[in-house]
Coordinates of C-alpha atoms and ligand atoms in Angstrom, one line a residue:
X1 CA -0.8 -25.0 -12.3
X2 CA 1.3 -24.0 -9.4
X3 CA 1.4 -24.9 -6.3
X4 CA -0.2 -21.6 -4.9
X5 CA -2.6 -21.4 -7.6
X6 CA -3.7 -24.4 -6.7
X7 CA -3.8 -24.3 -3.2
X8 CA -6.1 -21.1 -3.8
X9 CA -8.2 -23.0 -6.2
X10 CA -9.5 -25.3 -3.2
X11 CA -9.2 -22.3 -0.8
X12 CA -12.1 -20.4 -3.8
X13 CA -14.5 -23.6 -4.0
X14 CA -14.5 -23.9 0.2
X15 CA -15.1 -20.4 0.4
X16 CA -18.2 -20.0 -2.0
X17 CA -21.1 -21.6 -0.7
X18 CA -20.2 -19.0 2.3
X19 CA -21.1 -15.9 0.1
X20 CA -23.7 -18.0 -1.7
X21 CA -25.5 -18.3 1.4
X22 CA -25.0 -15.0 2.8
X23 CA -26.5 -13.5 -0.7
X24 CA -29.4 -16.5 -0.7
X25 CA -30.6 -16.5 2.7
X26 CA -28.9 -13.2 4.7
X27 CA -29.2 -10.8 1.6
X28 CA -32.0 -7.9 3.4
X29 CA -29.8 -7.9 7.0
X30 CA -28.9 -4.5 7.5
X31 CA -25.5 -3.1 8.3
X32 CA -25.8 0.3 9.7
X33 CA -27.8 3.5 8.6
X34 CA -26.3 6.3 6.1
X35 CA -26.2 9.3 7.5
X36 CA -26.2 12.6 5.4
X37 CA -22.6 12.8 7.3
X38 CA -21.3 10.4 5.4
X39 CA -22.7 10.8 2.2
X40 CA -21.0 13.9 1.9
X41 CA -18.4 13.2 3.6
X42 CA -16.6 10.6 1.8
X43 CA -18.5 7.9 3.1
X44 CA -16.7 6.9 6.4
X45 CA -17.7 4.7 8.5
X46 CA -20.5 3.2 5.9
X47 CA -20.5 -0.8 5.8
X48 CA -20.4 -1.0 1.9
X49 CA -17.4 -3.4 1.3
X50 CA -16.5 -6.9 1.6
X51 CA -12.7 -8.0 2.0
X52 CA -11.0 -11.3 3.9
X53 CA -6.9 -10.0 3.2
X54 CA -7.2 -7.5 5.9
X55 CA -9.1 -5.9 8.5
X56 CA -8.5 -2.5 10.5
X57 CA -9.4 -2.4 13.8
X58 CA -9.7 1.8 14.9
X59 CA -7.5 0.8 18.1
X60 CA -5.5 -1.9 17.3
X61 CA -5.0 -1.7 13.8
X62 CA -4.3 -3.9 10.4
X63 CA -4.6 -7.5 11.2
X64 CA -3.6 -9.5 8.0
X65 CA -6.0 -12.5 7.8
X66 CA -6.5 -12.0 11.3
X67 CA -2.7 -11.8 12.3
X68 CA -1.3 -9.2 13.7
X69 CA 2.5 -7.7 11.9
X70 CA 4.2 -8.7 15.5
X71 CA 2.4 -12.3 14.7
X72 CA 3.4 -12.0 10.9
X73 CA 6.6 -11.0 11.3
X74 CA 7.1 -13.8 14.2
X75 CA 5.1 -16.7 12.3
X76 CA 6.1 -16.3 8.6
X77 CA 9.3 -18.1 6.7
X78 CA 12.2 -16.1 6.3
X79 CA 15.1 -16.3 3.3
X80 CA 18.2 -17.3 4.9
X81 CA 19.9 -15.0 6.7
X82 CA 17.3 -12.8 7.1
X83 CA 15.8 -10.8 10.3
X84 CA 12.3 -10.5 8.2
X85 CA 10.0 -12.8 6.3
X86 CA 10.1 -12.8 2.4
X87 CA 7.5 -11.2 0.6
X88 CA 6.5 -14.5 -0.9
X89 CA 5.0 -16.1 2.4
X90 CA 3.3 -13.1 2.6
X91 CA 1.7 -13.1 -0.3
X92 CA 1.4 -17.2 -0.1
X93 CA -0.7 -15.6 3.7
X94 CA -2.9 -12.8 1.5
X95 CA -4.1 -15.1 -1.0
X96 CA -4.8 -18.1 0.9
X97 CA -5.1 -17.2 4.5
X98 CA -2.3 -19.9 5.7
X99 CA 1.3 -19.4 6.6
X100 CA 3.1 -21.3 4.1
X101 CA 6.1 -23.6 4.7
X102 CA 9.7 -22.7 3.7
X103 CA 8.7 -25.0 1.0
X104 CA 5.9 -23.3 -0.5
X105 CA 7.6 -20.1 -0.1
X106 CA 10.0 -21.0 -2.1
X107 CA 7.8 -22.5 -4.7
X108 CA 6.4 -19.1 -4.7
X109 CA 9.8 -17.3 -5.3
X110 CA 10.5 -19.6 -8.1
X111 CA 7.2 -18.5 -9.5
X112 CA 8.1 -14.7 -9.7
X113 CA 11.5 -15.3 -10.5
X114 CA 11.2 -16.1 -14.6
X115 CA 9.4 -12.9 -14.9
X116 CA 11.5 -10.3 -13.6
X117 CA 12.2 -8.6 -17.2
X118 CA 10.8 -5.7 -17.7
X119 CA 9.4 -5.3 -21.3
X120 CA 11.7 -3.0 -23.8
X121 CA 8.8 -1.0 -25.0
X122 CA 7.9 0.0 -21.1
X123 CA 12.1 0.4 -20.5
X124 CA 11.6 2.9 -24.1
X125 CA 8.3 4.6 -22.5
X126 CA 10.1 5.5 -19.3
X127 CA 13.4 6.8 -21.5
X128 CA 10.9 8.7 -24.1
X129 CA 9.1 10.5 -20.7
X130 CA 10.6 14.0 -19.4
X131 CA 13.2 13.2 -16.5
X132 CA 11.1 15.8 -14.5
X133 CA 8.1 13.7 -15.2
X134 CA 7.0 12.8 -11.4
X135 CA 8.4 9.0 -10.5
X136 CA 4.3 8.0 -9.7
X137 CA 3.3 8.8 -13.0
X138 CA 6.0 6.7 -14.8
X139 CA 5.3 3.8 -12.3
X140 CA 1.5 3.7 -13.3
X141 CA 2.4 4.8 -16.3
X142 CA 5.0 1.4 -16.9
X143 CA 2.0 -1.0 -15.6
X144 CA -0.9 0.8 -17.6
X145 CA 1.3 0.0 -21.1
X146 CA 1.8 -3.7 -20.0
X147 CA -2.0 -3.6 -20.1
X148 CA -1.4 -5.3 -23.9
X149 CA 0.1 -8.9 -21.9
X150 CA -2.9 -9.1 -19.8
X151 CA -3.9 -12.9 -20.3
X152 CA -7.3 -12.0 -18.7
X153 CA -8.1 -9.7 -21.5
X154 CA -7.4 -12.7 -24.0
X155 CA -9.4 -15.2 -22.1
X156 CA -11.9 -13.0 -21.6
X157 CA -12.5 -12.4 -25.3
X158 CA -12.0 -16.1 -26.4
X159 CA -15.1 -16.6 -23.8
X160 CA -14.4 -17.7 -20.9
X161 CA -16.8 -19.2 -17.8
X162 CA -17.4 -16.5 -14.6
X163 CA -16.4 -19.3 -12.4
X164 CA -13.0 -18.9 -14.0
X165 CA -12.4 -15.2 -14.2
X166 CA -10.0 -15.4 -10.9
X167 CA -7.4 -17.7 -12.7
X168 CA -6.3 -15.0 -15.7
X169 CA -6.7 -12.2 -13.4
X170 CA -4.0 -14.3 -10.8
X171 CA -1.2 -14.9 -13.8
X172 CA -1.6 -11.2 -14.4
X173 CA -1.1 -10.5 -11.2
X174 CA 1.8 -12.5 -10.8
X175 CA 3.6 -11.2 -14.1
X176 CA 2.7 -7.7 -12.3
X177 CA 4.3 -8.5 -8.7
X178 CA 7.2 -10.2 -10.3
X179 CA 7.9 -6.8 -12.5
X180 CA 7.0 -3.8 -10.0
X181 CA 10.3 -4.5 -8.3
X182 CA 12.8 -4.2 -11.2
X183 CA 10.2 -0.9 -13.0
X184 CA 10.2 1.1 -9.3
X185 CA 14.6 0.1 -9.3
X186 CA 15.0 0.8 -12.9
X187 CA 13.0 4.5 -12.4
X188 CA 14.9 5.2 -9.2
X189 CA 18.5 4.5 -11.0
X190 CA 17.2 5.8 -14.1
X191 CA 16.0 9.3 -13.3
X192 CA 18.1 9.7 -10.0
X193 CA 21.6 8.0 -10.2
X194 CA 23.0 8.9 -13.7
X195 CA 20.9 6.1 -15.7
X196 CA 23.7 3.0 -13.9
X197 CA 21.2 0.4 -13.9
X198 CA 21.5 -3.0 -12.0
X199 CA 19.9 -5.7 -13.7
X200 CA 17.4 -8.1 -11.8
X201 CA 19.3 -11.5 -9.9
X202 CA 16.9 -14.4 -10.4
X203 CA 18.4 -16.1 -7.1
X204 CA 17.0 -13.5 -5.1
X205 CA 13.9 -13.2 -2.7
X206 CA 11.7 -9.5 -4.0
X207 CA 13.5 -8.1 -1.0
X208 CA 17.0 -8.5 -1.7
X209 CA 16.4 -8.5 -5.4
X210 CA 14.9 -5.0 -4.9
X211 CA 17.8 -3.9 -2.6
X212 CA 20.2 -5.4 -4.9
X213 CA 18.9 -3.1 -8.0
X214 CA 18.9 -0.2 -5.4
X215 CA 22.7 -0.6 -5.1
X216 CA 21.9 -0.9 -1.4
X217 CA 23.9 -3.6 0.7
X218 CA 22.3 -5.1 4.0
X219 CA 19.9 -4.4 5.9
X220 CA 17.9 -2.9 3.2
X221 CA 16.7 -6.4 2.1
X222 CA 14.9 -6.4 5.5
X223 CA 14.0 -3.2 5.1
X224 CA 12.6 -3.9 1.7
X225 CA 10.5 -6.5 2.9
X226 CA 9.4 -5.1 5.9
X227 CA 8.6 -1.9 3.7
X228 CA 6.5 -4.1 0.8
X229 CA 4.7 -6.0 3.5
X230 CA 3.9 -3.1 6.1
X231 CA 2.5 -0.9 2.9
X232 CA 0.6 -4.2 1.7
X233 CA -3.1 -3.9 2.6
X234 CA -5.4 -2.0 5.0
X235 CA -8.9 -3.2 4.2
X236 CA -10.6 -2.2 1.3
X237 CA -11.6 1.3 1.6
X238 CA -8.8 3.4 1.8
X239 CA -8.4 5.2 -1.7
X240 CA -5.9 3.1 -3.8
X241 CA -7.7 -0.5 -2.8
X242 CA -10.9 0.9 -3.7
X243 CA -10.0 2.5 -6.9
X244 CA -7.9 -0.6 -8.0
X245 CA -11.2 -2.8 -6.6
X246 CA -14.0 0.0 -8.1
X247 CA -12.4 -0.4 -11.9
X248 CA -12.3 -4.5 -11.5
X249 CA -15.0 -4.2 -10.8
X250 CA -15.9 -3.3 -14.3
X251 CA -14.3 -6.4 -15.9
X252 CA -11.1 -4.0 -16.6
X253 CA -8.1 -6.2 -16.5
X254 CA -5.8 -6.2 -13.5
X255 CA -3.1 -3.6 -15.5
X256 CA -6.0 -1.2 -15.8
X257 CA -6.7 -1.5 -12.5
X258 CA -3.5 -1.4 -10.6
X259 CA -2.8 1.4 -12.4
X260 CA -6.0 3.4 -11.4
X261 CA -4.7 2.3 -7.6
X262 CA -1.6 3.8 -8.2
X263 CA -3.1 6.9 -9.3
X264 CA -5.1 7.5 -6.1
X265 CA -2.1 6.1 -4.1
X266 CA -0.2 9.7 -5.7
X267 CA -2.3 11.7 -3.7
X268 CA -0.8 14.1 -0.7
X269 CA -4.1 13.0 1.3
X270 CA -3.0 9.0 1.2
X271 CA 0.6 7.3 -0.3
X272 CA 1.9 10.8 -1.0
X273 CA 2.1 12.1 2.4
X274 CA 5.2 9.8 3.0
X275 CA 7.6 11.9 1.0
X276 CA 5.7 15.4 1.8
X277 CA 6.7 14.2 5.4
X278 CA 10.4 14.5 4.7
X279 CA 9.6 17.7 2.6
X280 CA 7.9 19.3 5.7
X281 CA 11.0 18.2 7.9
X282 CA 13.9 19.4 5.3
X283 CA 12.2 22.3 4.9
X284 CA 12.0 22.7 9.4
X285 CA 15.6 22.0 8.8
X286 CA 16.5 24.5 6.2
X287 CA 14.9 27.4 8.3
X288 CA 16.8 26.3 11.4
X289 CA 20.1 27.1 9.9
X290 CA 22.3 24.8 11.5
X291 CA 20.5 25.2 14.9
X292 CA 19.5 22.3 16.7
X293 CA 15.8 21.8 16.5
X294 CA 14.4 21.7 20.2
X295 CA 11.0 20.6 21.7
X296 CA 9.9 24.2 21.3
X297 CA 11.2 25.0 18.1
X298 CA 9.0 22.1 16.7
X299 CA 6.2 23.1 18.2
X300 CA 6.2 26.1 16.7
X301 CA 6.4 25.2 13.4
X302 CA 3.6 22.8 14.0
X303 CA 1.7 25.5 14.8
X304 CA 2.2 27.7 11.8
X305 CA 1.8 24.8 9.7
X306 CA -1.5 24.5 10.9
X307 CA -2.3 28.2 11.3
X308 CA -1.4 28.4 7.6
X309 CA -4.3 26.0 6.5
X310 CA -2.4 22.8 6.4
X311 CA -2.0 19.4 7.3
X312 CA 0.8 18.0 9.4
X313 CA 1.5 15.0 7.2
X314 CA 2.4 12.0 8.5
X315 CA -0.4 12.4 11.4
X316 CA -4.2 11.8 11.3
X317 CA -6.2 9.0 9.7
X318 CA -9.7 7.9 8.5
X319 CA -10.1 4.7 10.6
X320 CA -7.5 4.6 12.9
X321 CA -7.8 6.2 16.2
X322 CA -4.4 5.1 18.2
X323 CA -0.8 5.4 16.9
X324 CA -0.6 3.0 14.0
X325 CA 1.3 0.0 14.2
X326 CA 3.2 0.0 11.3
X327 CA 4.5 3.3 12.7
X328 CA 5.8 1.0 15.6
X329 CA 6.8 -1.8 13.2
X330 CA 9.6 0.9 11.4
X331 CA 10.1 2.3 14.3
X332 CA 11.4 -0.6 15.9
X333 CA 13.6 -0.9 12.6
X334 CA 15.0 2.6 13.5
X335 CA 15.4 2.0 16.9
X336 CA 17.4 -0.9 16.2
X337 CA 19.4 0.2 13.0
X338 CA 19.7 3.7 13.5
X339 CA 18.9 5.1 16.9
X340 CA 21.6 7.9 16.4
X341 CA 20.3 9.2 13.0
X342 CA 19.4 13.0 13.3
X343 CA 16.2 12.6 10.7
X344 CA 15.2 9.7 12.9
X345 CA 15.6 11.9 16.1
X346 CA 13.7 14.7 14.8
X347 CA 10.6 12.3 13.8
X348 CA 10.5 11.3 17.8
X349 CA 10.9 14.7 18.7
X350 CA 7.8 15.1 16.6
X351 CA 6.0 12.2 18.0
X352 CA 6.2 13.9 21.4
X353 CA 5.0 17.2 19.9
X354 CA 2.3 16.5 17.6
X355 CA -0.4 14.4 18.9
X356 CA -1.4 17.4 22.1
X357 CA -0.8 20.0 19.4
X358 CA -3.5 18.4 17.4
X359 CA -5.9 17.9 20.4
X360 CA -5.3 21.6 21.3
X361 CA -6.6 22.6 17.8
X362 CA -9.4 20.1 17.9
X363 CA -9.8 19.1 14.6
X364 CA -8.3 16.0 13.8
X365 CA -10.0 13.0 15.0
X366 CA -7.2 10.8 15.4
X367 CA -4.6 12.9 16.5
X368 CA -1.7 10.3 16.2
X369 CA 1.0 9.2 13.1
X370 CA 0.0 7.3 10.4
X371 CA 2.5 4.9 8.4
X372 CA 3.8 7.6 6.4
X373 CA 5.5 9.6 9.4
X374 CA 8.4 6.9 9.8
X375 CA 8.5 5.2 5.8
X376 CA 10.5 7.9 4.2
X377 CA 12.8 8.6 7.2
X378 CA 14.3 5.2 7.1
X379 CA 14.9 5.5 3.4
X380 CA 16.9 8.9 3.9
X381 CA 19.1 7.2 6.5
X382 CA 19.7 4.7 3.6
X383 CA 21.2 7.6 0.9
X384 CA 17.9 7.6 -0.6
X385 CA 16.9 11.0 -0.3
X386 CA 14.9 11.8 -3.2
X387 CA 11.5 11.3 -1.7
X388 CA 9.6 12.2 -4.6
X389 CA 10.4 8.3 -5.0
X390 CA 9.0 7.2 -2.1
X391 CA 5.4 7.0 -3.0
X392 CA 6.3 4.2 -5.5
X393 CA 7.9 2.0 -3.0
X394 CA 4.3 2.7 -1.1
X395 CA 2.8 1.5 -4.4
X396 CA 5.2 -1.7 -5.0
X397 CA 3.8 -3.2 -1.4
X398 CA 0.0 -1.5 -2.1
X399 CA 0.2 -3.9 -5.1
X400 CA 0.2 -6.8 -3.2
X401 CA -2.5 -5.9 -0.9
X402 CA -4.9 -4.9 -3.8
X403 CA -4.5 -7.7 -6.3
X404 CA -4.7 -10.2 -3.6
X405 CA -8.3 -8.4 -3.1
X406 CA -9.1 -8.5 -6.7
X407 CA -8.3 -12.3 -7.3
X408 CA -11.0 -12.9 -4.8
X409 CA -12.9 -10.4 -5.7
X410 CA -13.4 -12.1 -9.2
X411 CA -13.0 -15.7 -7.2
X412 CA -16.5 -14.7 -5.1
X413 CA -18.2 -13.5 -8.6
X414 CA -18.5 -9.8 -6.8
X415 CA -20.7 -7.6 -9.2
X416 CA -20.1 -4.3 -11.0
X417 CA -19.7 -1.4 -7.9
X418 CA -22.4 1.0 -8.1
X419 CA -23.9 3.1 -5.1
X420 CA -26.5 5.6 -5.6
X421 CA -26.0 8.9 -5.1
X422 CA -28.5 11.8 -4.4
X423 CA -29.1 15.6 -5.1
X424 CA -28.6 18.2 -2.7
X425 CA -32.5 18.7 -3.0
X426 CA -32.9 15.5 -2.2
X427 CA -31.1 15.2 1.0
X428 CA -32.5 19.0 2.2
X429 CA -35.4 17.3 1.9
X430 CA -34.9 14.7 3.8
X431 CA -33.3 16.6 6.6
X432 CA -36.4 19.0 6.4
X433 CA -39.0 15.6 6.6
X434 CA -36.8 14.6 9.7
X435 CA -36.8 17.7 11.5
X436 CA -40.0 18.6 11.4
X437 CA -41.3 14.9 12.8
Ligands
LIG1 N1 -3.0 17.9 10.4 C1 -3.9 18.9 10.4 N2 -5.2 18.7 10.3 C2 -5.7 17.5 10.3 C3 -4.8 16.3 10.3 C4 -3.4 16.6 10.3 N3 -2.5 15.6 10.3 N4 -5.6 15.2 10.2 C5 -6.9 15.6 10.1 N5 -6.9 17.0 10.2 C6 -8.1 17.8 10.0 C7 -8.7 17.5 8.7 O1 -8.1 18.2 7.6 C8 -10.2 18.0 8.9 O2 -10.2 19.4 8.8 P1 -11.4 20.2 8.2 O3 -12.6 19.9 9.1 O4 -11.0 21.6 8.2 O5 -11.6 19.6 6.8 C9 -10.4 17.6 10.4 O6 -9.1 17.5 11.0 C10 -11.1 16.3 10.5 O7 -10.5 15.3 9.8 P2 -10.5 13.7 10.3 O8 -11.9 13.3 10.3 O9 -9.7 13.6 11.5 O10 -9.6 13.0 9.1 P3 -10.1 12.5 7.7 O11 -10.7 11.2 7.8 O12 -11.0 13.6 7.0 O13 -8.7 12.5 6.9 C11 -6.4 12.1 6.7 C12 -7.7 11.5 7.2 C13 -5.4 10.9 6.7 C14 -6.6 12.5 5.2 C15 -6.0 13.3 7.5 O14 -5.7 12.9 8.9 C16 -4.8 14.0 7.0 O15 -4.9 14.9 6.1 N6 -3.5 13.6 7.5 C17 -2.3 14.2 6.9 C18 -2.0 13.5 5.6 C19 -1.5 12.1 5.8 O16 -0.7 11.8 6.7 N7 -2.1 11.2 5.0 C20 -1.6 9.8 5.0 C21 -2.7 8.8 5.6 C22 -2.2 7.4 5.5 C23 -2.1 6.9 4.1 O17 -3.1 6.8 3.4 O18 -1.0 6.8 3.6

């Protein structure tokens, strides 16, 4: 066993008796009403789910097992010569609550580092699908076909103990982390620079392995990690951790899974909004003509974005109610390694522009940017400007965030998800029986 999957083991058996307890003796406590709100709409707010990676605060924002990124990014080991920490403490921090040592961080990079290979039938799927074919649907697509390695499945079937679910579902998920790297590189270089592939260097942290297969020289290896670790987790209700946690929940292995929380990360509404962010602004620039954009100017097309019926991606969220810190977190990044880009300048501008615009029109509840608004700017500045491929860099650091969740989810025994729902009928009826007491 290694040394993290051990350390989780003890971390699993301190941890049960809690939800033992909670379900024996705590089980009728109520968390909040359900109002007919949020039954139709999308259930926010409601107190349904149960998660220890990560919790978002409305005002301050993701805390990851209680630390906050500036405490993260201060606190966790770093690979040498690097400004931020390795995506291997991080996930060492997800899974078992702790800040590793350099030690154990390592341990954990040696245990991704065997399994870097991507399969040839998933390099032949990706060849075999049309280049147009969008870059989110060969990224699920790649991890859905790998579903035939999962050791859960065969564990499962041989008969296995509930008590021991969590330890197939970890080595799949480690065989997944270790591969989502080199299938997002090899779909970039594939599809977008002429098929020149850069294979995988072992000796590498995730970060600077995935910058290496990039082509990118420093600091995208920060930016990688700060990227993979930013776009990690953010509790267990936004739409890609509770589709990846919803079909675990049926036993599906973690392949099937992932894969279904890729699918709802493709969405413009949630991990798609970071490349129709850059769309929005290319296209600003494009009707400008060479002018320089001014306060006013942006403004404007603000406004007939919205007066058109749509969203100003990049700004807005579900829970959060203040600008999001992993807005500042890459912001910081820009400020620091490309204050003078033009993209970069133009995302301030909007910064300025937005939030009073959206209060004006008094719809939005949260009238502030989101972690999309800055992601794909960053990556431009970098030569990557095909931000159709965005999204999957989203959904190599959403990975982390949701199979950490799963592991415990199938460590803590959760059951089969499975809410009721109710007729239209029903809830006029309700509202009727209400209003007339
Ligand atoms: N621009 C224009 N209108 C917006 C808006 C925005 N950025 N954000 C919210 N609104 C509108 C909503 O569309 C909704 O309008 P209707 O009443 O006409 O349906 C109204 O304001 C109320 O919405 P809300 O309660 O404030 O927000 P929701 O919880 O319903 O939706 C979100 C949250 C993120 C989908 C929404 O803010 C949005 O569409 N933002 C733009 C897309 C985006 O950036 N998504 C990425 C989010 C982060 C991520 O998951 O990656």
């Amino acid at each position: 066993m290694s040394l993290l999957k051990e350390r989780l083991a003890q971390k699993i058996e301190e941890h049960r008796p809690r939800t033992a307890k909670l379900l024996k003796d705590h089980a009728d406590v109520t968390l909040g009403d359900v109002t007919i709100g949020q039954a139709i709409g999308g259930g926010r707010g409601v107190k349904m789910l149960v998660t220890d990676i990560s919790y978002l605060d409305p005002n301050e924002g993701i805390r990851f097992r209680g630390f906050t990124i500036a405490e993260v990014l201060e606190k966790l080991p770093k690979s040498e010569g690097a400004e931020y920490p390795c995506v291997e403490s991080f996930w060492w921090l997800l899974l078992t609550g702790d800040i590793p040592t350099q030690e154990e961080s390592i341990a954990v990079r040696d245990e991704f580092s065997t399994k870097k290979i991507i399969p040839q039938y998933v390099i032949e799927l990706l060849r075999k699908m049309p280049r147009d074919t969008h870059p989110m649907t060969m990224f699920s697509g790649a991890v859905l076909a790998m579903q035939r390695e999962s050791k859960f499945v065969r564990y499962y079937d041989r008969g296995m103990d509930k008590t021991d679910y969590w330890k197939p579902t970890y080595d799949d998920a480690i065989q997944i982390i270790a591969k989502l790297p080199s299938i997002a590189a090899y779909i970039y270089r594939m599809k977008y620079r002429n098929d020149t592939l850069i294979p995988p260097d072992y000796s590498l942290d995730i970060g600077a392995n995935f910058a290496h297969m990039m082509g990118q020289k420093k600091p995208y290896d920060d930016l990688a990690r700060l990227y993979f670790l930013l776009h990690s987790d953010h509790e267990s209700g936004n739409a890609s951790a509770h589709a990846t946690h919803l079909v675990s929940s049926t036993l599906a292995d973690p392949y099937y899974s992932l894969s279904a929380g890729l699918n709802a990360l493709a969405g413009p509404l949630h991990g798609l909004a970071t490349q129709e962010v850059l769309r929005w602004l290319q296209d600003v620039i494009r009707k400008l003509d060479g002018v320089e954009p001014t306060e006013e100017l942006m403004k404007k097309f603000v406004w007939e974005t919205l007066n058109s019926g749509q969203v100003i991606p990049g700004f807005g969220h579900a829970v959060l109610r203040k600008t999001d810190p992993r807005y500042e977190a890459q912001r910081q990044f820009c400020l620091k390694h490309l204050p003078d880009d033009k993209t970069f300048k133009y995302v301030s501008m909007l910064y300025k522009v937005v939030p009073d615009i959206l209060v004006e029109q008094g719809k939005a509840k949260n009238p502030w940017p989101n972690v999309d608004a800055q992601s794909g700017v960053i990556q431009w500045h970098y030569g990557i400007k095909d931000f159709d491929f965005y999204t999957v860099m989203f959904g190599v650091g959403r990975a982390l965030g949701v199979l950490s969740n799963i592991i415990w989810d199938r460590a803590l025994m959760y059951p089969l998800e499975r809410p009721k729902s109710l007729t239209t009928d029903m809830l006029e009826d309700i509202a009727k029986k209400k209003s007339s007491k």
